[in-house]
Coordinates of C-alpha atoms (C1' of nucleotides) in Angstrom, one line a residue:
Chain O
V4 CA 29.1 21.3 17.3
A5 CA 27.6 19.9 14.2
T6 CA 24.1 20.8 15.1
T7 CA 21.9 21.4 12.1
R8 CA 21.8 24.9 10.8
E9 CA 18.8 26.7 9.5
R10 CA 18.9 28.1 6.0
N11 CA 19.7 31.8 5.7
P12 CA 16.9 34.0 4.4
R13 CA 17.0 35.0 0.7
G14 CA 19.7 37.6 0.0
Q15 CA 21.7 36.7 3.1
G16 CA 23.6 33.8 1.6
A17 CA 26.9 35.5 2.2
L18 CA 26.3 34.8 6.0
L19 CA 27.4 31.2 5.4
R20 CA 30.8 32.4 4.3
D21 CA 31.4 33.9 7.8
D22 CA 30.0 30.8 9.4
L23 CA 32.5 28.7 7.5
V24 CA 35.4 30.9 8.3
R25 CA 34.5 31.0 12.0
A26 CA 34.0 27.2 12.0
A27 CA 37.5 26.8 10.6
D28 CA 38.8 29.2 13.2
R29 CA 37.1 27.2 15.9
L30 CA 38.7 24.0 14.7
L31 CA 42.1 25.5 14.9
E32 CA 41.5 26.4 18.6
T33 CA 41.5 22.7 19.6
A34 CA 44.8 21.0 20.1
G35 CA 44.6 18.1 17.6
G36 CA 42.9 20.3 15.0
E37 CA 46.0 21.7 13.5
A38 CA 46.5 19.4 10.6
D39 CA 42.8 18.2 10.7
L40 CA 41.6 21.3 9.0
S41 CA 39.8 19.7 6.1
M42 CA 37.0 21.0 4.0
R43 CA 34.7 18.3 5.3
A44 CA 35.7 19.0 8.9
V45 CA 34.9 22.7 8.4
T46 CA 31.4 22.0 6.9
R47 CA 30.7 19.5 9.6
E48 CA 31.6 22.1 12.3
A49 CA 29.4 24.6 10.5
G50 CA 26.5 22.1 10.3
V51 CA 26.2 22.2 6.6
A52 CA 26.7 19.7 3.7
P53 CA 30.3 19.2 2.5
Q54 CA 29.7 20.7 -0.9
S55 CA 28.1 23.9 0.4
I56 CA 31.6 25.3 1.0
Y57 CA 32.1 25.6 -2.7
L58 CA 29.3 28.2 -2.8
H59 CA 31.8 30.6 -1.2
F60 CA 35.3 29.2 -1.7
A61 CA 36.7 27.9 -5.0
D62 CA 39.1 25.6 -3.2
K63 CA 40.9 24.9 0.0
R64 CA 43.6 27.5 -0.5
E65 CA 40.9 30.2 -0.6
L66 CA 39.4 29.1 2.7
M67 CA 42.9 29.1 4.3
S68 CA 43.5 32.6 3.0
A69 CA 40.2 33.8 4.6
V70 CA 41.2 32.3 7.9
Y71 CA 44.6 33.9 7.6
A72 CA 43.1 37.3 7.0
L73 CA 40.8 36.9 10.0
R74 CA 43.5 35.9 12.4
F75 CA 46.2 38.2 11.3
G76 CA 44.2 41.2 12.2
E77 CA 43.7 39.8 15.6
F78 CA 47.4 38.9 16.0
V79 CA 48.5 42.4 15.1
D80 CA 46.0 43.8 17.5
V81 CA 47.4 41.7 20.3
L82 CA 50.9 42.9 19.6
T83 CA 49.9 46.5 19.2
T84 CA 48.0 46.4 22.5
A85 CA 50.9 44.8 24.3
T86 CA 53.3 47.4 23.2
E87 CA 51.4 50.7 23.2
G88 CA 52.1 53.2 25.9
I89 CA 55.5 51.7 26.7
A90 CA 58.0 54.5 26.2
D91 CA 61.2 52.6 27.0
P92 CA 62.4 51.0 23.8
R93 CA 63.9 47.9 25.5
E94 CA 60.8 47.4 27.6
R95 CA 58.7 47.8 24.4
L96 CA 60.7 45.1 22.6
L97 CA 60.4 42.8 25.6
A98 CA 56.7 43.3 25.8
F99 CA 56.4 42.6 22.1
G100 CA 58.4 39.4 22.4
R101 CA 56.4 38.2 25.4
A102 CA 53.1 38.8 23.6
Y103 CA 54.4 37.1 20.5
L104 CA 55.6 34.0 22.4
R105 CA 52.5 33.9 24.4
Y106 CA 50.2 34.0 21.3
G107 CA 52.2 31.2 19.7
E108 CA 52.0 29.1 22.7
E109 CA 48.3 29.7 23.4
H110 CA 47.1 29.4 19.8
P111 CA 49.3 26.8 18.1
G112 CA 46.8 26.1 15.4
H113 CA 46.3 29.7 14.5
Y114 CA 50.0 30.4 14.7
R115 CA 50.5 27.6 12.2
V116 CA 48.1 29.3 9.7
L117 CA 49.8 32.6 10.2
F118 CA 53.4 31.6 9.7
G119 CA 53.5 27.9 8.7
T120 CA 51.8 25.9 6.0
A121 CA 49.0 24.5 8.3
G122 CA 49.0 21.1 6.7
T123 CA 48.7 22.5 3.2
P124 CA 52.2 22.2 1.7
G125 CA 52.8 24.9 -0.8
W126 CA 50.1 27.1 0.5
E127 CA 51.1 30.7 1.1
P128 CA 48.9 33.7 1.7
E129 CA 49.0 36.0 -1.3
R130 CA 49.6 39.2 0.5
M131 CA 51.7 38.8 3.6
S132 CA 50.0 41.1 6.1
G133 CA 52.6 39.7 8.4
L134 CA 54.4 42.8 7.4
A135 CA 52.2 44.8 9.7
A136 CA 53.5 42.9 12.7
L137 CA 57.1 43.3 11.5
D138 CA 56.6 47.1 11.2
L139 CA 56.0 47.2 14.9
L140 CA 59.2 45.4 15.6
R141 CA 61.2 47.6 13.2
D142 CA 59.9 50.8 14.7
A143 CA 60.7 49.7 18.2
I144 CA 64.2 48.8 17.1
R145 CA 64.7 52.1 15.3
D146 CA 63.7 53.9 18.5
R147 CA 66.5 52.1 20.3
R148 CA 69.4 52.7 18.0
A149 CA 70.7 55.4 15.7
D150 CA 71.9 53.5 12.7
G151 CA 70.1 53.4 9.4
A152 CA 66.7 52.0 8.4
D153 CA 68.4 49.1 6.6
A154 CA 70.1 47.9 9.7
A155 CA 66.8 48.1 11.6
D156 CA 65.1 46.1 8.9
G157 CA 67.7 43.4 9.1
S158 CA 67.5 43.3 12.9
A159 CA 63.8 43.2 12.8
V160 CA 63.8 40.1 10.6
A161 CA 66.5 38.5 12.7
L162 CA 64.5 39.1 15.9
W163 CA 61.4 37.8 14.1
A164 CA 63.2 34.7 13.1
G165 CA 64.3 34.1 16.7
L166 CA 60.8 34.5 18.1
H167 CA 59.4 32.2 15.3
G168 CA 62.1 29.6 16.0
L169 CA 61.3 29.6 19.7
V170 CA 57.6 29.3 19.2
T171 CA 57.8 26.4 16.7
L172 CA 60.6 24.5 18.3
R173 CA 59.0 24.6 21.7
R174 CA 55.7 23.5 20.1
D175 CA 57.3 20.6 18.2
R176 CA 60.0 19.5 20.6
P177 CA 58.3 20.0 24.0
S178 CA 60.6 17.4 25.7
F179 CA 63.7 19.5 25.1
P180 CA 65.0 21.1 28.3
W181 CA 64.2 24.6 27.4
P182 CA 65.7 27.5 29.4
P183 CA 63.1 29.9 30.7
A184 CA 61.4 31.9 28.0
E185 CA 62.1 35.2 29.7
T186 CA 65.9 34.5 29.6
L187 CA 65.8 33.5 25.9
L188 CA 63.8 36.6 25.1
A189 CA 66.2 38.9 26.9
T190 CA 69.1 37.3 25.1
L191 CA 67.4 37.9 21.7
V192 CA 66.3 41.4 22.4
D193 CA 69.5 42.6 24.1
G194 CA 71.6 40.9 21.5
I195 CA 69.9 41.7 18.2
A196 CA 68.4 45.0 19.1
R197 CA 71.1 46.6 21.2
A198 CA 71.4 50.3 21.9
D199 CA 74.7 50.4 20.0
S200 CA 75.2 48.6 16.7
T201 CA 78.9 47.8 16.6
A202 CA 79.9 44.3 15.6
S203 CA 82.5 42.5 17.6
Chain H
V8 CA 61.7 3.6 -8.5
A9 CA 59.1 1.0 -7.9
T10 CA 60.9 -1.7 -9.7
T11 CA 60.3 -5.1 -8.3
R12 CA 62.7 -6.2 -5.7
E13 CA 64.0 -9.7 -5.3
R14 CA 63.5 -11.5 -2.1
N15 CA 66.4 -11.4 0.4
P16 CA 68.2 -14.7 1.1
R17 CA 67.2 -16.5 4.2
G18 CA 68.7 -14.9 7.3
Q19 CA 69.1 -11.6 5.6
G20 CA 65.6 -10.3 6.2
A21 CA 66.9 -7.4 8.1
L22 CA 68.2 -5.9 4.9
L23 CA 64.7 -4.9 4.0
R24 CA 64.7 -2.6 7.0
D25 CA 67.6 -0.6 5.6
D26 CA 65.9 -0.6 2.2
L27 CA 62.8 0.9 3.7
V28 CA 64.6 3.6 5.6
R29 CA 66.6 4.5 2.6
A30 CA 63.4 4.6 0.5
A31 CA 61.9 7.0 3.0
D32 CA 65.0 9.1 2.9
R33 CA 64.9 9.2 -0.9
L34 CA 61.3 10.4 -0.8
L35 CA 62.2 13.3 1.4
E36 CA 64.8 14.4 -1.1
T37 CA 62.1 15.3 -3.6
A38 CA 60.4 18.7 -3.2
G39 CA 56.8 17.6 -3.0
G40 CA 57.6 14.6 -0.8
E41 CA 57.7 16.4 2.5
A42 CA 54.2 15.7 3.7
D43 CA 53.7 12.7 1.3
L44 CA 55.8 10.4 3.4
S45 CA 53.2 7.7 3.9
M46 CA 53.8 4.1 4.7
R47 CA 52.4 3.1 1.3
A48 CA 54.6 5.6 -0.5
V49 CA 57.7 4.2 1.2
T50 CA 56.9 0.6 0.4
R51 CA 56.1 1.6 -3.2
E52 CA 59.5 3.3 -3.4
A53 CA 61.1 0.2 -2.0
G54 CA 59.3 -2.0 -4.5
V55 CA 57.6 -4.1 -1.8
A56 CA 54.0 -4.8 -0.7
P57 CA 52.5 -2.2 1.6
Q58 CA 52.2 -4.5 4.5
S59 CA 55.8 -5.7 4.4
I60 CA 56.8 -2.6 6.3
Y61 CA 55.2 -4.1 9.4
L62 CA 57.8 -6.8 9.4
H63 CA 60.3 -4.2 10.7
F64 CA 58.3 -1.2 12.0
A65 CA 55.4 -1.4 14.4
D66 CA 53.9 1.8 13.1
K67 CA 54.6 5.0 11.3
R68 CA 56.3 6.7 14.3
E69 CA 58.9 4.0 14.4
L70 CA 59.7 4.5 10.8
M71 CA 60.0 8.2 11.3
S72 CA 62.4 7.7 14.2
A73 CA 64.6 5.5 12.0
V74 CA 64.8 8.2 9.4
Y75 CA 65.5 10.7 12.1
A76 CA 68.4 8.7 13.4
L77 CA 69.9 8.2 9.9
R78 CA 69.7 11.9 9.0
F79 CA 70.8 13.3 12.3
G80 CA 74.1 11.7 12.1
E81 CA 74.6 13.2 8.7
F82 CA 73.5 16.6 9.8
V83 CA 75.9 16.7 12.7
D84 CA 78.7 15.5 10.4
V85 CA 78.0 18.4 8.0
L86 CA 78.1 20.9 10.9
T87 CA 81.2 19.4 12.4
T88 CA 83.1 19.3 9.1
A89 CA 82.1 22.9 8.4
T90 CA 83.5 24.2 11.6
E91 CA 86.5 22.1 12.3
G92 CA 89.9 23.7 11.9
I93 CA 88.5 27.2 12.3
A94 CA 90.3 28.8 15.2
D95 CA 88.6 32.2 15.3
P96 CA 85.4 31.8 17.4
R97 CA 83.5 34.3 15.4
E98 CA 84.4 32.7 12.1
R99 CA 83.6 29.3 13.5
L100 CA 80.1 30.5 14.5
L101 CA 79.5 32.0 11.1
A102 CA 80.6 28.8 9.4
F103 CA 78.3 26.9 11.6
G104 CA 75.4 29.1 10.8
R105 CA 76.2 29.1 7.1
A106 CA 76.2 25.3 7.0
Y107 CA 73.0 25.1 9.1
L108 CA 71.1 27.5 6.8
R109 CA 72.5 25.7 3.7
Y110 CA 71.4 22.3 4.9
G111 CA 67.9 23.5 5.7
E112 CA 67.6 25.1 2.3
E113 CA 69.0 22.2 0.3
H114 CA 67.2 19.5 2.2
P115 CA 63.8 20.9 3.3
G116 CA 62.3 17.5 3.6
H117 CA 65.1 16.1 5.8
Y118 CA 65.2 19.3 7.9
R119 CA 61.5 18.9 8.6
V120 CA 62.1 15.4 10.0
L121 CA 64.9 16.6 12.1
F122 CA 63.2 19.7 13.7
G123 CA 59.6 19.7 12.7
T124 CA 56.8 17.2 12.7
A125 CA 57.1 16.1 9.1
G126 CA 53.4 15.7 8.6
T127 CA 52.9 13.6 11.6
P128 CA 51.4 15.9 14.3
G129 CA 52.5 14.9 17.7
W130 CA 55.4 12.9 16.5
E131 CA 58.6 13.5 18.4
P132 CA 61.9 11.6 18.3
E133 CA 62.4 9.9 21.6
R134 CA 66.0 10.8 22.2
M135 CA 66.7 14.2 20.8
S136 CA 70.1 13.7 19.3
G137 CA 69.8 17.3 18.2
L138 CA 71.7 18.0 21.4
A139 CA 74.8 16.9 19.5
A140 CA 74.4 19.8 17.1
L141 CA 73.7 22.1 19.9
D142 CA 76.9 21.1 21.7
L143 CA 78.9 22.4 18.8
L144 CA 77.1 25.7 19.1
R145 CA 77.6 26.0 22.8
D146 CA 81.3 25.2 22.6
A147 CA 81.9 27.8 19.9
I148 CA 80.1 30.4 22.0
R149 CA 82.0 29.5 25.1
D150 CA 85.2 30.0 23.3
R151 CA 84.2 33.5 22.5
R152 CA 83.1 34.8 25.8
A153 CA 84.2 34.4 29.4
D154 CA 80.8 34.2 31.2
G155 CA 79.4 31.0 32.7
A156 CA 78.2 27.8 31.1
D157 CA 74.6 28.7 31.8
A158 CA 74.8 31.9 29.8
A159 CA 76.4 30.0 26.9
D160 CA 73.6 27.5 27.1
G161 CA 71.0 30.2 26.8
S162 CA 72.8 31.9 24.0
A163 CA 73.2 28.6 22.1
V164 CA 69.5 27.9 22.3
A165 CA 68.7 31.5 21.3
L166 CA 71.0 31.3 18.3
W167 CA 69.6 27.9 17.4
A168 CA 66.1 29.4 17.5
G169 CA 67.2 32.2 15.2
L170 CA 68.7 29.8 12.7
H171 CA 65.7 27.5 12.8
G172 CA 63.3 30.4 12.4
L173 CA 65.2 31.6 9.3
V174 CA 65.2 28.1 7.7
T175 CA 61.5 27.5 8.3
L176 CA 60.3 31.0 7.5
R177 CA 62.3 31.2 4.3
R178 CA 61.0 27.8 3.3
D179 CA 57.3 28.5 4.1
R180 CA 57.2 32.2 3.0
P181 CA 59.5 32.4 0.0
S182 CA 57.7 35.5 -1.4
F183 CA 58.8 37.6 1.6
P184 CA 61.5 40.1 0.7
W185 CA 64.3 38.5 2.7
P186 CA 67.4 40.4 3.4
P187 CA 70.6 38.5 2.4
A188 CA 71.2 35.4 4.5
E189 CA 74.7 36.5 5.2
T190 CA 73.5 39.8 6.8
L191 CA 70.9 38.1 8.9
L192 CA 73.5 35.5 10.0
A193 CA 76.0 38.2 11.0
T194 CA 73.2 40.0 13.0
L195 CA 72.4 36.8 14.9
V196 CA 76.0 35.8 15.6
D197 CA 77.3 39.2 16.5
G198 CA 74.3 39.9 18.6
I199 CA 73.6 36.8 20.5
A200 CA 77.2 35.4 20.8
R201 CA 79.2 38.6 21.3
A202 CA 82.7 38.7 22.7
D203 CA 81.4 40.5 25.8
S204 CA 78.2 39.7 27.6
T205 CA 76.8 42.9 29.0
A206 CA 73.2 43.7 28.4
S207 CA 72.3 47.2 27.3
Chain K
dT13 C1' -5.3 39.1 -7.8
dG14 C1' -3.4 35.3 -9.7
dT15 C1' 0.0 32.7 -11.9
dA16 C1' 4.1 31.5 -14.5
dC17 C1' 8.8 32.0 -13.9
dA18 C1' 13.4 33.2 -12.1
dT19 C1' 16.4 33.3 -8.4
dC20 C1' 18.6 31.8 -4.4
dA21 C1' 20.5 28.8 -0.5
dG22 C1' 21.5 25.2 -0.1
dT23 C1' 21.3 19.3 -0.3
dG24 C1' 21.5 14.0 -2.1
dA25 C1' 24.2 11.0 -3.9
dA26 C1' 28.2 9.7 -5.6
dC27 C1' 33.1 9.7 -7.8
dG28 C1' 37.8 7.9 -7.3
dC29 C1' 41.7 8.3 -4.3
dG30 C1' 45.2 7.1 -0.9
dC31 C1' 45.7 6.0 3.6
dG32 C1' 47.1 2.7 7.9
dT33 C1' 46.6 -1.7 9.1
dT34 C1' 45.1 -6.8 9.6
dC35 C1' 44.6 -11.7 8.4
dA36 C1' 45.5 -15.6 6.2
dC37 C1' 48.5 -17.5 3.1
dT38 C1' 52.8 -19.0 -0.1
dG39 C1' 56.9 -20.8 -1.5
dA40 C1' 61.7 -21.2 -0.9
dT41 C1' 65.3 -22.6 2.4
dG42 C1' 67.2 -24.9 6.1
dT43 C1' 67.1 -28.8 9.9
dA44 C1' 66.2 -33.2 12.6
dC45 C1' 66.0 -37.8 12.4
Chain Y
dT8 C1' 70.0 -40.5 1.7
dG9 C1' 65.5 -39.3 2.1
dT10 C1' 61.7 -37.1 4.1
dA11 C1' 58.8 -34.6 7.4
dC12 C1' 58.8 -30.4 9.5
dA13 C1' 60.0 -25.6 11.0
dT14 C1' 61.4 -21.3 9.8
dC15 C1' 61.7 -17.3 7.1
dA16 C1' 60.8 -13.4 3.8
dG17 C1' 57.7 -11.9 2.2
dT18 C1' 52.5 -11.4 -0.6
dG19 C1' 47.1 -11.4 -1.8
dA20 C1' 43.2 -9.6 -0.7
dA21 C1' 40.7 -6.8 1.9
dC22 C1' 38.9 -3.6 5.9
dG23 C1' 36.9 0.9 6.8
dC24 C1' 38.1 5.6 6.7
dG25 C1' 38.2 10.5 5.4
dC26 C1' 39.4 13.2 1.8
dG27 C1' 38.4 17.0 -2.2
dT28 C1' 35.2 17.7 -5.5
dT29 C1' 31.3 17.3 -9.1
dC30 C1' 26.5 16.9 -10.9
dA31 C1' 22.0 17.1 -10.7
dC32 C1' 18.3 18.4 -7.9
dT33 C1' 14.9 20.8 -4.2
dG34 C1' 12.1 23.8 -2.1
dA35 C1' 11.3 28.4 -0.5
dT36 C1' 11.1 33.2 -1.8
dG37 C1' 10.6 36.9 -4.7
dT38 C1' 9.2 39.2 -9.4
dA39 C1' 6.9 40.3 -14.0
dC40 C1' 2.8 40.6 -16.2

DNA sequence: TGTACATCAGTGAACGCGCGTTCACTGATGTAC
DNA sequence: TGTACATCAGTGAACGCGCGTTCACTGATGTAC
């Protein structure tokens, strides 16, 4: 951490860009680092002068977007890996939810960049590649029921909201007497993405 | 805003405490004010010197807790008013959800204090009076189904998570193509808090 | 083969800002005698 | 009835900090002629 870095050879200046993004990513790994993701902290972590970050990013939003892009790929991979090869639709949805909750719990800082504002109010990634994660959900739901694509879309969003709510509430209100995650997950999956689709 | 305040009469020093809490509350009303809730901003809004806040609050967490207490009473009132007098359990749950989503949308700053960290990472209100809001949910669910209290508890938490997820995601990702709120609400209510309680 | 010049990957130093918090002080109002 | 004193509701001035960002510069490497 913060060791001095040696200058990149001529023509390889773009390497610093990756170093900076990885430094930001590393800072998010640590617990307290969630809101402490400042430009200066990132350059410190990368072992470089504060102003060097402007060689590659016009401002803070641009840096955030780069971190977002890096992590979203990983997140979608985790979800894909967790669900692939599971034929039973209910089991696939449960596996998806388990992986989702687990990622949120183990990487609170990264999760905040993906679906929150990460200490930068008003920041929003320009292209929501979060849609890729949502596609997995919608497909799994569609496999389980026979109603239209619209209903599957709505159910996917509702289930997503439930998972997101659980991740963020458990993170921000740890002292609440939470029922077991597996119970809550089953309630969400069996309720929102049921085999049938009749309302009461 | 920031007009000079006249000193309270002797013996009425505690009045400043209310002024400060109300000033903080007012700052949360404004859109940009969510993360800008600083001690100095609050004293500025109250028309008082920055250090005067320490006459009544030991530190920032204490001020946050005071705002939390003020607003939670109001929030529970809104939910209670929205649901009282509605006999049909499903309609009562829908009314609850509508009021919840509406409050979150109309008061993003206040909602953040109630259920987020409000720009103070690690802050958590000592006694979660959020339980009062949850009680309303649990009772409404219990009226709708015949299974045990434990199942109603789990369902109430799951439904809460869904509502919270919708509020925060729509706030932080406004450019996402959200399905109509009423549709999502019906999906959550009819899924999680169904009349019967069988899993698929 | 040598040299003037351009490019590149950064750095040195500084800017103005708002923040949370501390310490010593003030000036009006009440109280004891 | 007057005065010394205590209390109370604040303020003046300042602290050290980290922040995002700007401007001018450096020193090594390559290129043109």
